[in-house]
Structures are given as structure tokens and as C-alpha cells.
């Protein structure tokens, strides 16, 4: 359903979907929902447009469940809603939009609860298809990509209890890096390339680390073995590439299409996890893009799965280089506050993210050189003038200032550590919704 009711409210939200290449998916009959939204905006201009973007999820139904929850929590903040109506006056007319994009970097939905070796005979073809789809960078899956994945999956089905990688598997992973991932550019690179190059030495080291750490990468007790774990890491980077493509592509075009018929509307963006990449790309566009038609009013990035240096104008360990999204700040593409919420209890970002960068053991921030591959959602925005604050109760007056960056430490709120990924998904709280309102209503 392209239009969904906000539970417990008279409001509704649009659900617009993109494919893995960043193109908007057509509705029944070939229509584009963005055209319908733009027409609705022109007919009844909103005062405020709220756009949400999820992180890793499996399908549309999962996105609906999350957006139902997010929007319900947002409008449930009655004091904030009343303040919005007071600030905007009788013309307060919010428009809510949720973005969906295919973003499942890893998961055990195909494996079930049994060991991989016991079920792999029936699932090898299925897993090859799944990982080929996740790792392909275009509509066509290359034979070279499929062959590398099949070599790895078939070996995992036969025996995934190896202390070291044999030559054929080492070569398959090295080939996979070449054909599935953009060339590594270090911390200054785009979200799809802000990593170290692996090569044969890096692949071997990463495999050793997975075995030593028994890393599950957010999937619970990982009975699928280190080879599939390695594929999940490659999927992680492919999803970051996809998030950038969706943000700089279809989402960027959507933002400009909405701003065109509603020049007075205040646009507010919220992203979670990989969705923070989508949101940043949506604002700035690709390197050659002109940016939004007008600066957005606010942006809230919650547990962002992108580099903590993304907004830094000058990287302390790379002379003359800036974070990938630094131009967004320099060009003042966000007129209001850019608010980053992070938590030390987000294990997906604090522990697994640096490992996925191929730099195991370098997640400590005691040394800037050691923290160069840490995540925004683990440490906040580094190398910037960001003001450090605490994510407080749902009546906190933050007194945000337009054009500034804020790091809100969510350790007192985003703290549920019961899942293997820690508190990464523990974001549905009145305190988070209130922070979004505070950012949106900054004068």
C-alpha cells in the first residue's frame, strides 16, 4: 500500500520504494508514487515534510512495520505536536514519507536454525542467488561474480572447519573483492569505499579474525561458519554502496521534486544505520550534483553505519583530505541542526563495523590513527566542531542552533544489549522522537 495510516492518529504516510540501483519502483500500471506525491504537494502545500529512511531490512513488510512504529512514536509526542502548531500557526500541515530500499546485508532466513553443513545441499543454489543479488553492482550478475560465490558457498557446504583458507578459496575472495566492491580509498572515500584494501593478505587476516572472534555479525549464534561470515562482510560493504546509490540517485531526485512545488515547506530528514548514508546522499547528491533546491531544515542521523569522519573538513590522518560528506556541511545544505545520535552499546557499529573494514583490532579511539575506521553511530561525528550533548528525557530543551552539528550520546536511552548487535536497533523511544522534533522546530 503506497499510503499507510499512522497508528493511533488521523495522519498517514507515503511509502515509496527504490530498487537496488536507486531507481524508484513503479506502482501498479507503471505509475510512480513520487509523481502522485508531487501533485498532492502542489495541490495542498505542506508546511513540513518529514522523510524517514531505514537501515538494513529485508522487504517492504519489514519497512512498513518499522515506519508504523516510527511515525506513531513521532506523533505521540503531544507536547511537541502542540509546539509545532504554535510555531507554524494554523498552517501546520505535516507530510510524512518513508523510503524503502532493498538493504539486507546479512541474515539467516535461508539457513534456519540448523547448522549450515546439514542444510546446505538444498540451499547452495539459493544462497548463491541471494549473495549474487546482494553483491552485484548492476542489474546483471557477472559470471565471474557468480563463480566466486559458488566456490565459497559450495566449500562451506562440504566443510567449514578450516584454520586457514586454501588457495582456491583465498583466490575466490580476492576475486570477489575485485568484482563486487569499489576500489578501497581509505577513510576519505565514499561510504562504499572508505575501507582498507584487502588483497590476499587482508583476506587471510580477516578470516583469522573471524575464527578467533567467533563473530556472528548480528545474526545471533552463527552456525553457518566463517566462510558465510566472510560473505556477510562483503555484503556489508555492498549494502553501503547501495545506500549511497539510492541516496544520490532516486532519493536525491525525490527531494528536489518535492521542493519544486512546495518552496516554503520545511524538509526534515531522519535516517537509521545505512539509512543515514541514504539521507546524506539525498541532501548532497553525487559529487557533480547541485545539491537540494534549498537547504533542508534539519537532519537526524541515528546510529549511523558510516564513517565517523564523514563530515570532517580535514582528516587528521590524511593530509589535504576531507570526509566524503564534508561538502554537505561546507555548503550549508542543512539550514538547521544536523543531529547525530550515537551509543556505546551499539555493538554492530562499535565491534563489527571496524572488523568489516578489514582492520580488526583498530576500533579503539584512543589513537586517531586507530579510530580511522570507526562508525558515526559508535562515536558521533569526529573531526568537526560538533557539540557533545546527552540524549535526555522527552522534555529536554536542547536549544539547537541552525547550521551546527550535535553529537547526542544515547547511552542512557539506546542501551538494550540483549541482541548480538547490541542496541543498534533500540531506537524507538520518546527521547529520540523528541530530539527529532527539537531539531525540526529550531528557529
Coordinates of C-alpha atoms in Angstrom, one line a residue:
X1 CA 0.0 0.0 0.0
X2 CA 1.6 3.3 -1.1
X3 CA -0.3 5.2 1.6
X4 CA -0.3 4.0 5.2
X5 CA -2.2 5.2 8.2
X6 CA -0.1 6.4 11.2
X7 CA -1.3 4.1 14.0
X8 CA -3.4 5.9 16.6
X9 CA -3.6 9.1 14.5
X10 CA -5.6 10.8 11.8
X11 CA -2.4 11.3 9.8
X12 CA -0.9 9.0 7.1
X13 CA 2.4 8.5 5.4
X14 CA 3.5 7.6 1.9
X15 CA 5.7 4.6 1.4
X16 CA 8.0 5.0 -1.6
X17 CA 10.3 2.1 -2.7
X18 CA 13.5 2.1 -4.7
X19 CA 15.3 -0.8 -6.3
X20 CA 19.0 -1.7 -5.6
X21 CA 20.2 0.7 -8.4
X22 CA 18.5 3.7 -6.8
X23 CA 15.6 3.8 -9.2
X24 CA 12.1 4.3 -8.0
X25 CA 9.9 1.2 -8.3
X26 CA 6.8 1.6 -10.3
X27 CA 3.3 1.2 -8.8
X28 CA 0.6 -0.9 -10.5
X29 CA 0.1 0.3 -14.1
X30 CA 3.6 1.8 -14.3
X31 CA 2.9 4.9 -12.3
X32 CA 5.5 6.5 -10.0
X33 CA 4.4 7.3 -6.5
X34 CA 6.7 10.3 -6.5
X35 CA 4.6 11.9 -9.2
X36 CA 1.5 11.4 -7.1
X37 CA 3.2 12.9 -4.0
X38 CA 4.4 15.9 -6.0
X39 CA 0.9 16.5 -7.3
X40 CA -0.5 16.3 -3.8
X41 CA 2.2 18.7 -2.6
X42 CA 1.3 21.2 -5.3
X43 CA -2.4 20.9 -4.6
X44 CA -2.1 21.3 -0.8
X45 CA 1.4 22.6 0.1
X46 CA 2.6 21.1 3.4
X47 CA 4.3 23.3 6.0
X48 CA 6.7 20.5 6.9
X49 CA 7.9 17.4 5.1
X50 CA 9.2 14.6 7.3
X51 CA 11.2 11.9 5.4
X52 CA 12.4 8.7 7.1
X53 CA 14.9 6.1 5.9
X54 CA 15.6 2.7 7.5
X55 CA 18.8 0.8 7.6
X56 CA 19.2 -2.9 6.9
X57 CA 15.9 -4.6 6.4
X58 CA 14.6 -7.5 4.3
X59 CA 11.5 -6.4 2.5
X60 CA 8.6 -3.9 2.2
X61 CA 6.6 -5.5 5.0
X62 CA 9.6 -5.1 7.4
X63 CA 9.8 -1.4 6.3
X64 CA 6.1 -0.9 7.0
X65 CA 6.4 -2.4 10.4
X66 CA 9.3 0.0 11.2
X67 CA 7.6 3.1 9.8
X68 CA 4.3 2.3 11.5
X69 CA 6.3 2.3 14.8
X70 CA 8.4 5.4 14.0
X71 CA 5.6 7.6 12.8
X72 CA 3.4 6.5 15.7
X73 CA 6.1 7.5 18.2
X74 CA 6.7 10.8 16.4
X75 CA 3.1 12.0 16.6
X76 CA 2.6 10.6 20.1
X77 CA 4.7 13.4 21.4
X78 CA 1.7 15.6 22.1
X79 CA 3.7 18.5 23.6
X80 CA 5.9 18.6 20.6
X81 CA 2.9 18.5 18.3
X82 CA 1.3 21.3 20.1
X83 CA 4.5 23.3 19.9
X84 CA 4.7 22.7 16.2
X85 CA 1.2 24.0 15.7
X86 CA 2.0 27.1 17.8
X87 CA 5.2 27.8 15.9
X88 CA 3.7 27.2 12.4
X89 CA 0.3 28.5 13.3
X90 CA -2.9 27.5 11.6
X91 CA -0.9 26.5 8.6
X92 CA 0.9 23.5 10.2
X93 CA 0.4 20.7 7.7
X94 CA 2.8 17.8 8.0
X95 CA 3.6 15.4 5.2
X96 CA 5.2 12.1 6.1
X97 CA 7.2 9.8 3.8
X98 CA 9.0 6.6 4.4
X99 CA 11.7 5.4 2.0
X100 CA 12.2 1.7 1.3
X101 CA 15.3 0.2 -0.4
X102 CA 16.5 -3.5 -0.5
X103 CA 19.1 -3.5 2.3
X104 CA 19.6 -6.9 3.8
X105 CA 23.4 -7.2 4.1
X106 CA 23.3 -10.5 6.0
X107 CA 20.8 -12.8 7.6
X108 CA 19.9 -16.4 8.3
X109 CA 16.5 -16.5 6.7
X110 CA 17.7 -19.2 4.3
X111 CA 19.6 -21.2 6.8
X112 CA 17.0 -21.6 9.5
X113 CA 18.1 -22.8 12.9
X114 CA 20.2 -25.8 11.8
X115 CA 23.8 -26.0 11.0
X116 CA 24.8 -24.8 7.6
X117 CA 26.5 -28.1 6.7
X118 CA 23.4 -30.1 7.4
X119 CA 21.1 -28.0 5.2
X120 CA 23.5 -26.6 2.5
X121 CA 22.8 -29.3 -0.1
X122 CA 19.4 -27.9 -0.6
X123 CA 20.4 -24.3 -0.2
X124 CA 23.6 -23.8 -2.2
X125 CA 21.8 -22.6 -5.3
X126 CA 19.6 -20.4 -3.2
X127 CA 22.5 -18.9 -1.3
X128 CA 24.4 -18.3 -4.5
X129 CA 21.4 -16.4 -5.8
X130 CA 21.0 -14.4 -2.6
X131 CA 24.6 -13.3 -2.3
X132 CA 24.9 -12.7 -6.1
X133 CA 22.0 -10.3 -5.8
X134 CA 23.4 -8.6 -2.7
X135 CA 26.9 -8.2 -4.2
X136 CA 26.0 -7.3 -7.8
X137 CA 26.5 -3.6 -8.6
X138 CA 24.2 -3.6 -11.6
X139 CA 21.2 -5.4 -13.0
X140 CA 23.3 -8.1 -14.5
X141 CA 25.2 -10.6 -12.3
X142 CA 28.6 -11.3 -13.9
X143 CA 29.7 -14.9 -14.4
X144 CA 32.9 -14.1 -12.6
X145 CA 31.0 -12.9 -9.5
X146 CA 28.7 -15.9 -9.5
X147 CA 31.6 -18.3 -9.9
X148 CA 33.5 -16.8 -6.9
X149 CA 30.4 -17.0 -4.7
X150 CA 29.6 -20.6 -5.8
X151 CA 33.2 -21.7 -4.9
X152 CA 32.8 -20.2 -1.4
X153 CA 29.3 -21.5 -0.7
X154 CA 30.0 -25.0 -2.0
X155 CA 33.1 -25.2 0.1
X156 CA 31.1 -24.1 3.2
X157 CA 28.5 -26.9 2.4
X158 CA 31.2 -29.5 2.4
X159 CA 33.4 -28.5 5.3
X160 CA 33.6 -25.1 7.0
X161 CA 36.1 -26.0 9.7
X162 CA 39.4 -24.7 8.4
X163 CA 42.1 -23.0 10.3
X164 CA 43.3 -21.3 7.2
X165 CA 42.0 -20.6 3.7
X166 CA 43.2 -23.0 1.0
X167 CA 44.4 -21.4 -2.3
X168 CA 41.2 -21.8 -4.2
X169 CA 39.1 -20.1 -1.5
X170 CA 41.7 -17.4 -1.0
X171 CA 41.6 -16.7 -4.7
X172 CA 37.8 -16.6 -4.7
X173 CA 37.6 -14.0 -2.0
X174 CA 40.3 -11.9 -3.7
X175 CA 38.4 -12.1 -6.9
X176 CA 35.2 -11.2 -5.1
X177 CA 36.7 -8.0 -3.8
X178 CA 37.7 -7.0 -7.3
X179 CA 34.4 -7.6 -9.0
X180 CA 31.9 -6.8 -6.2
X181 CA 33.3 -3.8 -4.3
X182 CA 34.5 -0.4 -5.4
X183 CA 38.2 0.2 -5.1
X184 CA 39.2 0.9 -1.5
X185 CA 40.0 4.6 -0.9
X186 CA 40.5 4.7 2.9
X187 CA 38.5 6.9 5.3
X188 CA 38.2 9.8 2.8
X189 CA 36.4 7.6 0.3
X190 CA 32.7 7.3 -0.3
X191 CA 30.7 5.1 2.0
X192 CA 31.2 2.2 -0.4
X193 CA 35.0 2.6 -0.4
X194 CA 36.0 4.0 3.0
X195 CA 37.9 0.9 3.9
X196 CA 41.3 -0.7 3.6
X197 CA 42.1 -2.8 0.5
X198 CA 42.2 -6.5 1.5
X199 CA 44.0 -8.5 -1.2
X200 CA 45.3 -11.9 -0.3
X201 CA 47.0 -10.8 2.9
X202 CA 43.9 -8.9 4.1
X203 CA 41.5 -11.7 3.3
X204 CA 43.6 -14.2 5.3
X205 CA 43.9 -11.8 8.2
X206 CA 40.2 -11.1 8.2
X207 CA 39.4 -14.9 8.1
X208 CA 41.7 -15.5 11.1
X209 CA 40.0 -12.7 13.0
X210 CA 36.5 -14.1 12.3
X211 CA 37.6 -17.5 13.6
X212 CA 39.3 -16.0 16.7
X213 CA 36.4 -13.7 17.5
X214 CA 33.7 -16.2 16.6
X215 CA 32.0 -13.1 15.1
X216 CA 28.3 -13.6 14.3
X217 CA 27.8 -10.2 12.6
X218 CA 24.4 -9.5 14.2
X219 CA 22.9 -12.9 13.3
X220 CA 22.9 -14.5 16.7
X221 CA 24.6 -17.8 17.3
X222 CA 26.2 -18.2 13.9
X223 CA 26.2 -21.8 12.9
X224 CA 26.8 -21.1 9.3
X225 CA 30.6 -20.9 9.7
X226 CA 33.4 -18.4 8.9
X227 CA 33.1 -18.7 5.1
X228 CA 29.5 -17.5 5.1
X229 CA 30.6 -14.9 7.7
X230 CA 33.1 -13.6 5.2
X231 CA 30.4 -13.3 2.6
X232 CA 28.3 -11.3 5.1
X233 CA 31.2 -8.8 5.4
X234 CA 31.4 -8.4 1.7
X235 CA 27.6 -7.9 1.7
X236 CA 28.0 -5.2 4.3
X237 CA 30.2 -3.2 2.0
X238 CA 27.9 -3.8 -1.0
X239 CA 25.0 -2.5 1.0
X240 CA 26.9 0.7 1.9
X241 CA 27.5 1.1 -1.9
X242 CA 23.8 0.5 -2.5
X243 CA 22.8 3.0 0.2
X244 CA 25.0 5.7 -1.5
X245 CA 23.5 4.9 -4.9
X246 CA 19.9 5.1 -3.6
X247 CA 20.6 8.3 -1.7
X248 CA 22.5 10.1 -4.5
X249 CA 20.1 8.7 -7.1
X250 CA 16.4 8.3 -6.7
X251 CA 16.2 9.8 -3.2
X252 CA 18.0 12.9 -4.3
X253 CA 15.7 13.3 -7.3
X254 CA 12.7 12.8 -5.0
X255 CA 13.8 15.6 -2.6
X256 CA 14.2 18.1 -5.5
X257 CA 10.9 17.0 -7.0
X258 CA 9.2 17.8 -3.6
X259 CA 10.9 21.1 -3.2
X260 CA 9.9 22.3 -6.6
X261 CA 6.1 22.6 -6.0
X262 CA 6.5 23.5 -2.3
X263 CA 9.1 26.2 -2.0
X264 CA 8.0 27.2 1.6
X265 CA 8.0 23.7 3.0
X266 CA 10.4 22.8 5.8
X267 CA 12.1 19.5 5.0
X268 CA 13.3 17.3 7.9
X269 CA 15.2 14.0 7.3
X270 CA 15.8 11.1 9.7
X271 CA 18.0 8.1 8.9
X272 CA 18.9 5.0 10.8
X273 CA 22.0 2.8 10.3
X274 CA 22.7 2.6 6.5
X275 CA 19.7 4.9 6.1
X276 CA 22.0 7.7 7.3
X277 CA 24.0 7.2 4.1
X278 CA 20.8 7.4 2.1
X279 CA 19.8 10.6 3.9
X280 CA 23.2 12.3 3.5
X281 CA 23.3 11.3 -0.2
X282 CA 19.7 12.5 -0.6
X283 CA 20.7 16.0 0.6
X284 CA 24.0 16.4 -1.3
X285 CA 23.5 14.3 -4.4
X286 CA 26.5 12.9 -6.2
X287 CA 29.8 14.8 -6.5
X288 CA 28.7 16.7 -9.6
X289 CA 25.2 17.4 -8.4
X290 CA 23.9 20.9 -7.4
X291 CA 22.6 19.8 -4.0
X292 CA 19.0 20.5 -2.9
X293 CA 17.0 23.3 -4.4
X294 CA 17.0 24.8 -0.9
X295 CA 18.7 23.7 2.3
X296 CA 16.7 21.2 4.3
X297 CA 15.7 22.4 7.7
X298 CA 17.0 19.6 9.8
X299 CA 18.6 16.1 9.7
X300 CA 18.7 13.4 12.4
X301 CA 21.2 10.6 12.0
X302 CA 20.6 7.7 14.5
X303 CA 23.2 5.0 14.9
X304 CA 24.7 5.8 11.5
X305 CA 26.5 3.0 9.7
X306 CA 29.0 5.3 8.0
X307 CA 32.4 6.7 8.9
X308 CA 32.6 8.9 12.0
X309 CA 34.8 11.2 9.8
X310 CA 32.2 11.6 7.1
X311 CA 31.6 15.3 7.9
X312 CA 35.1 16.3 8.8
X313 CA 36.6 19.1 6.7
X314 CA 40.1 17.9 7.4
X315 CA 41.1 14.3 8.3
X316 CA 43.9 14.3 10.9
X317 CA 45.5 11.2 9.4
X318 CA 45.1 12.1 5.7
X319 CA 46.6 15.5 4.9
X320 CA 44.6 17.5 2.4
X321 CA 41.6 15.2 2.5
X322 CA 38.1 15.7 3.9
X323 CA 35.3 13.3 4.8
X324 CA 33.0 12.3 2.0
X325 CA 30.0 14.3 3.2
X326 CA 32.0 17.4 4.3
X327 CA 30.7 19.4 1.3
X328 CA 27.2 19.0 2.7
X329 CA 28.3 21.0 5.8
X330 CA 30.6 23.4 4.0
X331 CA 27.8 24.4 1.5
X332 CA 25.3 24.7 4.4
X333 CA 22.9 22.3 2.8
X334 CA 21.2 21.8 6.2
X335 CA 19.9 25.2 7.4
X336 CA 19.0 23.9 10.9
X337 CA 20.8 21.4 13.1
X338 CA 22.5 18.2 12.0
X339 CA 22.0 15.9 15.0
X340 CA 23.9 12.7 15.4
X341 CA 22.7 10.1 18.0
X342 CA 25.3 7.5 19.0
X343 CA 25.6 4.9 21.7
X344 CA 28.5 2.9 23.1
X345 CA 26.1 -0.1 23.4
X346 CA 25.7 -0.4 19.6
X347 CA 27.8 -3.5 19.1
X348 CA 27.0 -3.8 15.4
X349 CA 28.8 -0.5 14.9
X350 CA 31.3 -0.5 17.8
X351 CA 32.6 -4.0 17.3
X352 CA 31.5 -5.4 13.9
X353 CA 31.8 -2.3 11.8
X354 CA 35.6 -1.8 12.2
X355 CA 36.1 -5.5 11.6
X356 CA 34.1 -5.3 8.4
X357 CA 36.5 -2.6 7.3
X358 CA 39.2 -5.2 7.3
X359 CA 41.1 -3.5 10.2
X360 CA 40.4 -5.9 13.1
X361 CA 41.7 -4.6 16.4
X362 CA 41.6 -1.0 15.3
X363 CA 38.3 0.1 16.8
X364 CA 39.8 1.8 19.8
X365 CA 39.6 5.6 19.6
X366 CA 42.5 6.2 22.0
X367 CA 44.6 7.0 19.0
X368 CA 43.1 8.9 16.0
X369 CA 45.0 6.6 13.7
X370 CA 43.4 3.5 15.3
X371 CA 39.9 5.0 15.1
X372 CA 40.1 6.0 11.5
X373 CA 37.5 3.3 10.5
X374 CA 35.1 3.8 13.4
X375 CA 31.4 4.4 12.8
X376 CA 29.3 7.5 13.2
X377 CA 26.8 5.7 15.4
X378 CA 29.5 4.4 17.7
X379 CA 31.4 7.7 18.3
X380 CA 29.5 10.5 16.8
X381 CA 30.8 13.0 14.2
X382 CA 34.6 13.3 14.6
X383 CA 37.0 15.9 13.2
X384 CA 34.2 18.5 13.3
X385 CA 33.0 21.3 15.6
X386 CA 30.2 19.1 16.8
X387 CA 28.9 20.0 20.3
X388 CA 28.8 17.0 22.6
X389 CA 25.4 16.6 24.4
X390 CA 23.4 13.8 26.1
X391 CA 20.2 12.4 24.7
X392 CA 17.9 13.4 27.5
X393 CA 14.3 13.0 28.6
X394 CA 11.4 13.7 26.2
X395 CA 11.0 17.2 27.6
X396 CA 14.7 18.3 27.2
X397 CA 15.2 21.8 25.7
X398 CA 18.3 21.3 23.6
X399 CA 18.5 24.9 22.3
X400 CA 19.9 23.7 19.0
X401 CA 21.3 26.3 16.6
X402 CA 20.9 26.3 12.9
X403 CA 23.9 25.1 10.8
X404 CA 25.6 23.4 13.8
X405 CA 26.4 19.7 14.4
X406 CA 25.5 18.0 17.6
X407 CA 26.6 14.6 19.0
X408 CA 24.0 13.3 21.3
X409 CA 25.3 10.4 23.4
X410 CA 22.4 8.0 23.8
X411 CA 23.9 5.7 26.3
X412 CA 21.0 6.3 28.8
X413 CA 18.3 5.5 26.2
X414 CA 19.8 3.4 23.4
X415 CA 21.1 0.7 25.7
X416 CA 19.3 -2.7 25.2
X417 CA 22.2 -5.2 24.9
X418 CA 20.1 -8.3 24.6
X419 CA 20.7 -8.8 20.9
X420 CA 24.0 -9.8 19.4
X421 CA 24.1 -6.4 17.6
X422 CA 23.6 -4.7 21.0
X423 CA 21.4 -1.6 21.0
X424 CA 21.8 -0.9 17.2
X425 CA 18.0 -1.2 16.7
X426 CA 16.9 0.1 20.1
X427 CA 15.9 3.4 18.7
X428 CA 12.1 3.6 19.1
X429 CA 11.9 5.9 22.2
X430 CA 10.1 9.1 23.0
X431 CA 13.5 10.7 23.7
X432 CA 14.6 10.0 20.1
X433 CA 11.3 11.3 18.7
X434 CA 11.6 14.4 20.8
X435 CA 15.1 15.1 19.6
X436 CA 13.8 15.0 16.1
X437 CA 11.1 17.5 16.9
X438 CA 13.6 19.7 18.7
X439 CA 15.7 19.7 15.5
X440 CA 12.8 20.3 13.3
X441 CA 11.4 23.2 15.3
X442 CA 14.8 25.0 15.6
X443 CA 14.3 28.7 14.6

